[in-house]
Amino acid sequence: MKYWTMKRALLIVFIALLAILPWLTGSDYYTNLASQVLIAALFALSLNLLVGYAGLTSLGHAGFLGLAAYSSAWLMLNLQWDHASAGAAALAGSTVVAALFGLIALRASGISFLMITLALGQILWGIAYRWAGVTGGDNGLSGISRPHPFGLDLGPASHFYYFTLLVFLLVWLLIALWVRSPFGASIRGTRDQPRRMSALGFNVWLIRWITFTVSGFFGAVAGLMYVYYQQFISPHSLALANSAEMLLMVIAGGPATLAGPVVGAALVVLLKNIASGYIDRWIMLLGFVFLFIVLFVPNGIVPGIAKLRQQCRNKERS
Amino acid sequence: MSFWLIQSLNSLALGGVLFTLAAGFSLIFGLMRIANLSHGAYFMLGAYVGLSVITHGHGFFVALLAAGLAVGALGAVVERLILRRLAGNSLGQVLATLGIAFIIADFSLWVWGGDPQPVDAPAFLAGSTQLFGLVFPLYRVGVVGFAILLAISLWLLLDKTRLGMMIRASVDDMQMARGIGIAASRLFTIVFCLGTALAGIGGVIAAPILSVYPGMDSDMLPLALVVVILGGLGSLAGAFIGSFVIGFIYSFGQALFPDLAYIILFLPMVVILALRPRGLFGRIAA
Amino acid sequence: MLNKILTLAAVTTAVTALFTGPAQAAAGDPIRVGFLTVKSGALAAGGKQMEDGLQLFLKEHNNMIAGRKVELFVADSAGQPAITKTKMQELVEKNNVQVIIGPLAAFEALAVDDYIRKAQIPVISPSAAAEDLTQRKPNPWFVRAVGTSAQPTQPFGEYAARELKYKRIAIIGDDFSFGHESVAGFQRTFEENGGKVVQKLWSPLNVADYGTYIGQINPKVDAVFISFAGGNGLKFIKQYNEYGLKGKIPLLASMTAVDEGILKSMGDEALGVISAGWYTATIDNAANKHFVQGMNREYKQDPGYYALGAYSAALILEQALKTVKGNIEDKPAFMAALRNVEVPNDPRGVFKLDALGNPIMNVYIRKVERKDGKLVNSIIKTYPDVSQFWTYNRKDFLATPVYSRDNPVAANLEK
């Protein structure tokens, strides 16, 4: 079979598996876990636009989670807005903030970019913690309901899962189209050859800024899904540790790939939630898994597997 | 009046603690271009090792030595086994150093438990002193002194020794340094070992003020990052000045703008980075 | 309102019971108890003490409660709300536990509040003290073994004004909800009894150094009231001494600032600190002596806030189970028993729950002293049967907004 048809077949099998997953597991617990993996994957996919495709390592991505989650929750709880308007306003607001943050953060690149995104993320975290009159401080905001898209009740685990799956596939498709578009090629160009791109007449800064904003927008989409799932938001979700975790998902899975962030998200979420049930020292295990990945598949799991397949094929030929 | 005086003294003491944390971080970054995100963890590990040495009846200075040796040795192993394979792979370095930070944090919780634990200052620095009519803990004065001593020794090391010359040459131009026969590989191990040893010693120095507790690593890492960003990556003088500037911003900021207490360090950081991405004293374009 | 909630709960369980078939009171099967604690991360110390308290109880009872064996499922939330929720789901949906003891932190309890209602799982909280959990947002499935943040500080404010005769007080607290609520309760009763809070400082939870805050303390006050949790009390009191303020300005403290869990790490600098709490290891009754001896024997330490909370949660469970003769499968009856529980043999003495599921219990004014070489919280006064509403009318109390950083307003601050 040709490589690309094989890949496409795999993708279809994978999506089919996802579609029957609640039926396969037969338990709300695993269905919920699957929803969490998909939401984490949304975060990782959005961050991957920056980290993988644009080569800009951000340590403040959880800030967009917080912006979308807090603003939609606040609008619903305090102004009694419905889900659609609150969600739309939250997405719009977060995207505007992302655009502004982009203006600041893109003054720098490399390690300074990492630091400046870290600082911006910490500022949002600090506001969430300290502005207790609006955010509820460390007690957070609770009592957030789930939406009823097309009259569907998202209360049951499987309903919510299918809704998340739908959003996930949609975002995944949009991102896939985006990175494969000519614009996507120019993003990769700014990552690999910024000077050459400049010389060729591309506005490197503008390309990066658009990518930053789009990444923030998709991060906010994930933030909405997060708050619908948790029905609760507190400063812990915006903490530096959370931003770092999203970054680790991208790097472990394979930056600049479409499957990598999903694999990375699944790995981290499952390790955190399942391994912790069996061993006390699960954080240490997580650390060792990261070390293992970095030593044996330094470019991430998905590129690592692709390379392995390549080697096998070469062996067959020879 | 006394408010300004005592806050200034506090700022100096905090600056001293920060310098012990940031010196190694800056050194490592300057030479190896690694943002060592496990630096806070080495700092905490040093504090725990020091605590154990002291509870076993040895003195504070034995604790300093032991923490420096133990954490430095660990640093050397980490550099040899892991980091050197990741040269140029900055995402891999992020993954690896965060992974190491997870392991050290969880290991420390396992070995030393979750209770916060106090560490006593060495006897000759215990108690308080009267400074300009104010009561001030003597140990904090000692920390400032130690930071200055450390800065001078590091400056001597970098400026007057052959090793220092090689480090400086490599920081400025790695290609050239290799060209004139500097064994960069060994140099990396030495510098990473030295940088982590400094973090370990810093942990013990800070322990009588901060006490030792789980989470100390993640509380301190952002501070180290802020200092080196402000001071400029890879600049020892920058780290020194940056530490004390941050000490002042932190102490006075919290006192004068209590509503901004949580973000008092990050606001100026954003402003500085936006205006001057290399930091105030930075020479390296990151 | 409350009655409505309770009836609703009873009706919904009855309906659920109808659909799931008759509850099976299988006396041979063990009772499945979930324990949601923290074993990783910064809150692990409290989680360990909770686990010690619970394990001691089970050991003393040979793993039997009300004649039935106990099967315990322990889950680690790492103190992260998102994991707390997943672990709660795991306990309920995968392990099929019948009752849960936990979680540790108030924000964790708030994060799973909706889930508890939806899953209709009885929860006994061993430590979360957020006021509204048993006040303005009561949950029919939730009862508390410990009190609210302000439950001990309300009598303490009155004590400071009337008995210690303090007129002017400065306050320093952790800048998070527990700090805000406990300080608010103190300030309210202190000022209602003629005192003035002239200064209020809030330090971030992760503050590197208290020197900055100690340097700001107004020297013209009669005392400083501190409200710290975790290890912050340890840091603060040590530095307070180093800045020469010990002996000059007396320290008053919240329960957690000098809790037995960290008192063991303190030195002479803590001597003389007066605090208020619903427990101290020095309470003189048979049940407490038994408990303290057990904790000393098994874990080489005096119990404090967390160990007592978990041990007491188990006692509440035992008492409720005895009422329903071990038949936890009869959920409405069990929940009713849980909400009306009266524990005769608690280390704190006899206590019962109020209509909102919060204990009415003694509050002890305590003073740190050294006895037999170790620091203890000796009792200097007992306020019997203190409710979360103190002496206020419940309706009026609940009609005002929840305690916070700025509520009640401090009208006497000096700048």
mmCIF file of N, CA and C in Angstrom, chain B residues 3-19 136 144 223 226-227 230 240-257 264-265 268, chain C residues 209 212 216:
data_model
loop_
_atom_site.group_PDB
_atom_site.id
_atom_site.type_symbol
_atom_site.label_atom_id
_atom_site.label_comp_id
_atom_site.label_asym_id
_atom_site.label_seq_id
_atom_site.Cartn_x
_atom_site.Cartn_y
_atom_site.Cartn_z
ATOM 1 N N PHE B 3 10.700 52.736 57.985
ATOM 2 C CA PHE B 3 10.103 51.883 56.964
ATOM 3 C C PHE B 3 11.045 51.727 55.777
ATOM 4 N N TRP B 4 11.568 52.850 55.289
ATOM 5 C CA TRP B 4 12.444 52.805 54.117
ATOM 6 C C TRP B 4 13.722 52.056 54.421
ATOM 7 N N LEU B 5 14.216 52.260 55.636
ATOM 8 C CA LEU B 5 15.460 51.607 56.012
ATOM 9 C C LEU B 5 15.298 50.093 56.077
ATOM 10 N N ILE B 6 14.258 49.690 56.785
ATOM 11 C CA ILE B 6 14.123 48.250 56.996
ATOM 12 C C ILE B 6 13.760 47.550 55.679
ATOM 13 N N GLN B 7 12.968 48.222 54.845
ATOM 14 C CA GLN B 7 12.649 47.603 53.555
ATOM 15 C C GLN B 7 13.890 47.552 52.666
ATOM 16 N N SER B 8 14.748 48.543 52.779
ATOM 17 C CA SER B 8 15.978 48.504 51.985
ATOM 18 C C SER B 8 16.850 47.336 52.415
ATOM 19 N N LEU B 9 16.954 47.162 53.736
ATOM 20 C CA LEU B 9 17.743 46.039 54.231
ATOM 21 C C LEU B 9 17.140 44.708 53.767
ATOM 22 N N ASN B 10 15.820 44.609 53.840
ATOM 23 C CA ASN B 10 15.154 43.395 53.365
ATOM 24 C C ASN B 10 15.417 43.155 51.891
ATOM 25 N N SER B 11 15.383 44.252 51.130
ATOM 26 C CA SER B 11 15.608 44.124 49.690
ATOM 27 C C SER B 11 17.008 43.593 49.423
ATOM 28 N N LEU B 12 17.969 44.100 50.183
ATOM 29 C CA LEU B 12 19.345 43.639 50.008
ATOM 30 C C LEU B 12 19.456 42.154 50.334
ATOM 31 N N ALA B 13 18.839 41.756 51.448
ATOM 32 C CA ALA B 13 18.929 40.348 51.848
ATOM 33 C C ALA B 13 18.292 39.449 50.798
ATOM 34 N N LEU B 14 17.120 39.840 50.306
ATOM 35 C CA LEU B 14 16.462 39.045 49.275
ATOM 36 C C LEU B 14 17.312 39.011 48.011
ATOM 37 N N GLY B 15 17.897 40.154 47.680
ATOM 38 C CA GLY B 15 18.789 40.202 46.525
ATOM 39 C C GLY B 15 19.938 39.218 46.680
ATOM 40 N N GLY B 16 20.471 39.124 47.882
ATOM 41 C CA GLY B 16 21.558 38.178 48.150
ATOM 42 C C GLY B 16 21.127 36.749 47.885
ATOM 43 N N VAL B 17 19.948 36.388 48.391
ATOM 44 C CA VAL B 17 19.428 35.042 48.165
ATOM 45 C C VAL B 17 19.248 34.802 46.663
ATOM 46 N N LEU B 18 18.687 35.800 45.991
ATOM 47 C CA LEU B 18 18.425 35.630 44.561
ATOM 48 C C LEU B 18 19.715 35.459 43.768
ATOM 49 N N PHE B 19 20.754 36.140 44.205
ATOM 50 C CA PHE B 19 22.001 36.007 43.453
ATOM 51 C C PHE B 19 22.556 34.589 43.536
ATOM 52 N N PHE B 136 17.407 44.092 63.342
ATOM 53 C CA PHE B 136 17.460 43.412 62.057
ATOM 54 C C PHE B 136 18.138 42.057 62.237
ATOM 55 N N VAL B 144 23.901 38.960 52.607
ATOM 56 C CA VAL B 144 24.387 39.991 51.689
ATOM 57 C C VAL B 144 25.897 39.867 51.535
ATOM 58 N N LEU B 223 11.533 33.374 39.928
ATOM 59 C CA LEU B 223 12.385 34.465 40.400
ATOM 60 C C LEU B 223 13.735 34.440 39.695
ATOM 61 N N VAL B 226 13.284 35.700 36.223
ATOM 62 C CA VAL B 226 13.105 37.147 36.195
ATOM 63 C C VAL B 226 14.452 37.860 36.344
ATOM 64 N N VAL B 227 15.260 37.378 37.276
ATOM 65 C CA VAL B 227 16.550 38.023 37.510
ATOM 66 C C VAL B 227 17.432 37.987 36.271
ATOM 67 N N LEU B 230 16.131 40.192 33.494
ATOM 68 C CA LEU B 230 16.387 41.597 33.755
ATOM 69 C C LEU B 230 17.863 41.913 33.569
ATOM 70 N N PHE B 240 24.114 39.829 39.050
ATOM 71 C CA PHE B 240 24.348 40.443 40.354
ATOM 72 C C PHE B 240 23.459 41.673 40.528
ATOM 73 N N ILE B 241 23.527 42.578 39.559
ATOM 74 C CA ILE B 241 22.716 43.796 39.659
ATOM 75 C C ILE B 241 21.228 43.439 39.595
ATOM 76 N N GLY B 242 20.898 42.523 38.666
ATOM 77 C CA GLY B 242 19.506 42.100 38.521
ATOM 78 C C GLY B 242 18.934 41.551 39.826
ATOM 79 N N SER B 243 19.728 40.756 40.549
ATOM 80 C CA SER B 243 19.248 40.184 41.810
ATOM 81 C C SER B 243 18.838 41.277 42.784
ATOM 82 N N PHE B 244 19.692 42.291 42.912
ATOM 83 C CA PHE B 244 19.387 43.322 43.897
ATOM 84 C C PHE B 244 18.264 44.245 43.418
ATOM 85 N N VAL B 245 18.229 44.502 42.116
ATOM 86 C CA VAL B 245 17.114 45.309 41.594
ATOM 87 C C VAL B 245 15.795 44.593 41.866
ATOM 88 N N ILE B 246 15.770 43.278 41.577
ATOM 89 C CA ILE B 246 14.545 42.513 41.828
ATOM 90 C C ILE B 246 14.229 42.498 43.324
ATOM 91 N N GLY B 247 15.276 42.359 44.147
ATOM 92 C CA GLY B 247 15.055 42.405 45.598
ATOM 93 C C GLY B 247 14.326 43.675 45.997
ATOM 94 N N PHE B 248 14.752 44.792 45.431
ATOM 95 C CA PHE B 248 14.120 46.075 45.761
ATOM 96 C C PHE B 248 12.698 46.158 45.194
ATOM 97 N N ILE B 249 12.542 45.759 43.934
ATOM 98 C CA ILE B 249 11.204 45.828 43.339
ATOM 99 C C ILE B 249 10.216 44.972 44.138
ATOM 100 N N TYR B 250 10.674 43.775 44.509
ATOM 101 C CA TYR B 250 9.807 42.833 45.203
ATOM 102 C C TYR B 250 9.404 43.370 46.574
ATOM 103 N N SER B 251 10.398 43.800 47.365
ATOM 104 C CA SER B 251 10.109 44.248 48.729
ATOM 105 C C SER B 251 9.280 45.523 48.740
ATOM 106 N N PHE B 252 9.734 46.515 48.002
ATOM 107 C CA PHE B 252 8.999 47.783 48.008
ATOM 108 C C PHE B 252 7.671 47.663 47.273
ATOM 109 N N GLY B 253 7.677 46.895 46.181
ATOM 110 C CA GLY B 253 6.445 46.731 45.422
ATOM 111 C C GLY B 253 5.352 46.125 46.276
ATOM 112 N N GLN B 254 5.698 45.076 47.031
ATOM 113 C CA GLN B 254 4.683 44.428 47.852
ATOM 114 C C GLN B 254 4.183 45.349 48.950
ATOM 115 N N ALA B 255 5.087 46.174 49.474
ATOM 116 C CA ALA B 255 4.689 47.071 50.559
ATOM 117 C C ALA B 255 3.877 48.253 50.038
ATOM 118 N N LEU B 256 4.278 48.798 48.900
ATOM 119 C CA LEU B 256 3.636 50.025 48.426
ATOM 120 C C LEU B 256 2.414 49.767 47.553
ATOM 121 N N PHE B 257 2.415 48.656 46.835
ATOM 122 C CA PHE B 257 1.271 48.336 45.971
ATOM 123 C C PHE B 257 0.740 46.952 46.310
ATOM 124 N N ILE B 264 3.792 41.728 40.830
ATOM 125 C CA ILE B 264 4.726 42.839 40.935
ATOM 126 C C ILE B 264 6.038 42.571 40.203
ATOM 127 N N LEU B 265 6.394 41.288 40.072
ATOM 128 C CA LEU B 265 7.660 40.981 39.398
ATOM 129 C C LEU B 265 7.487 40.881 37.894
ATOM 130 N N PRO B 268 7.079 44.572 35.487
ATOM 131 C CA PRO B 268 8.314 45.188 34.983
ATOM 132 C C PRO B 268 9.052 44.304 33.994
ATOM 133 N N ASP C 209 9.428 35.885 51.482
ATOM 134 C CA ASP C 209 10.046 36.374 52.699
ATOM 135 C C ASP C 209 9.051 37.278 53.421
ATOM 136 N N THR C 212 9.434 41.836 54.561
ATOM 137 C CA THR C 212 8.742 42.988 53.995
ATOM 138 C C THR C 212 7.491 43.338 54.787
ATOM 139 N N GLN C 216 6.478 46.392 58.078
ATOM 140 C CA GLN C 216 5.395 47.374 57.958
ATOM 141 C C GLN C 216 4.488 47.451 59.176
#
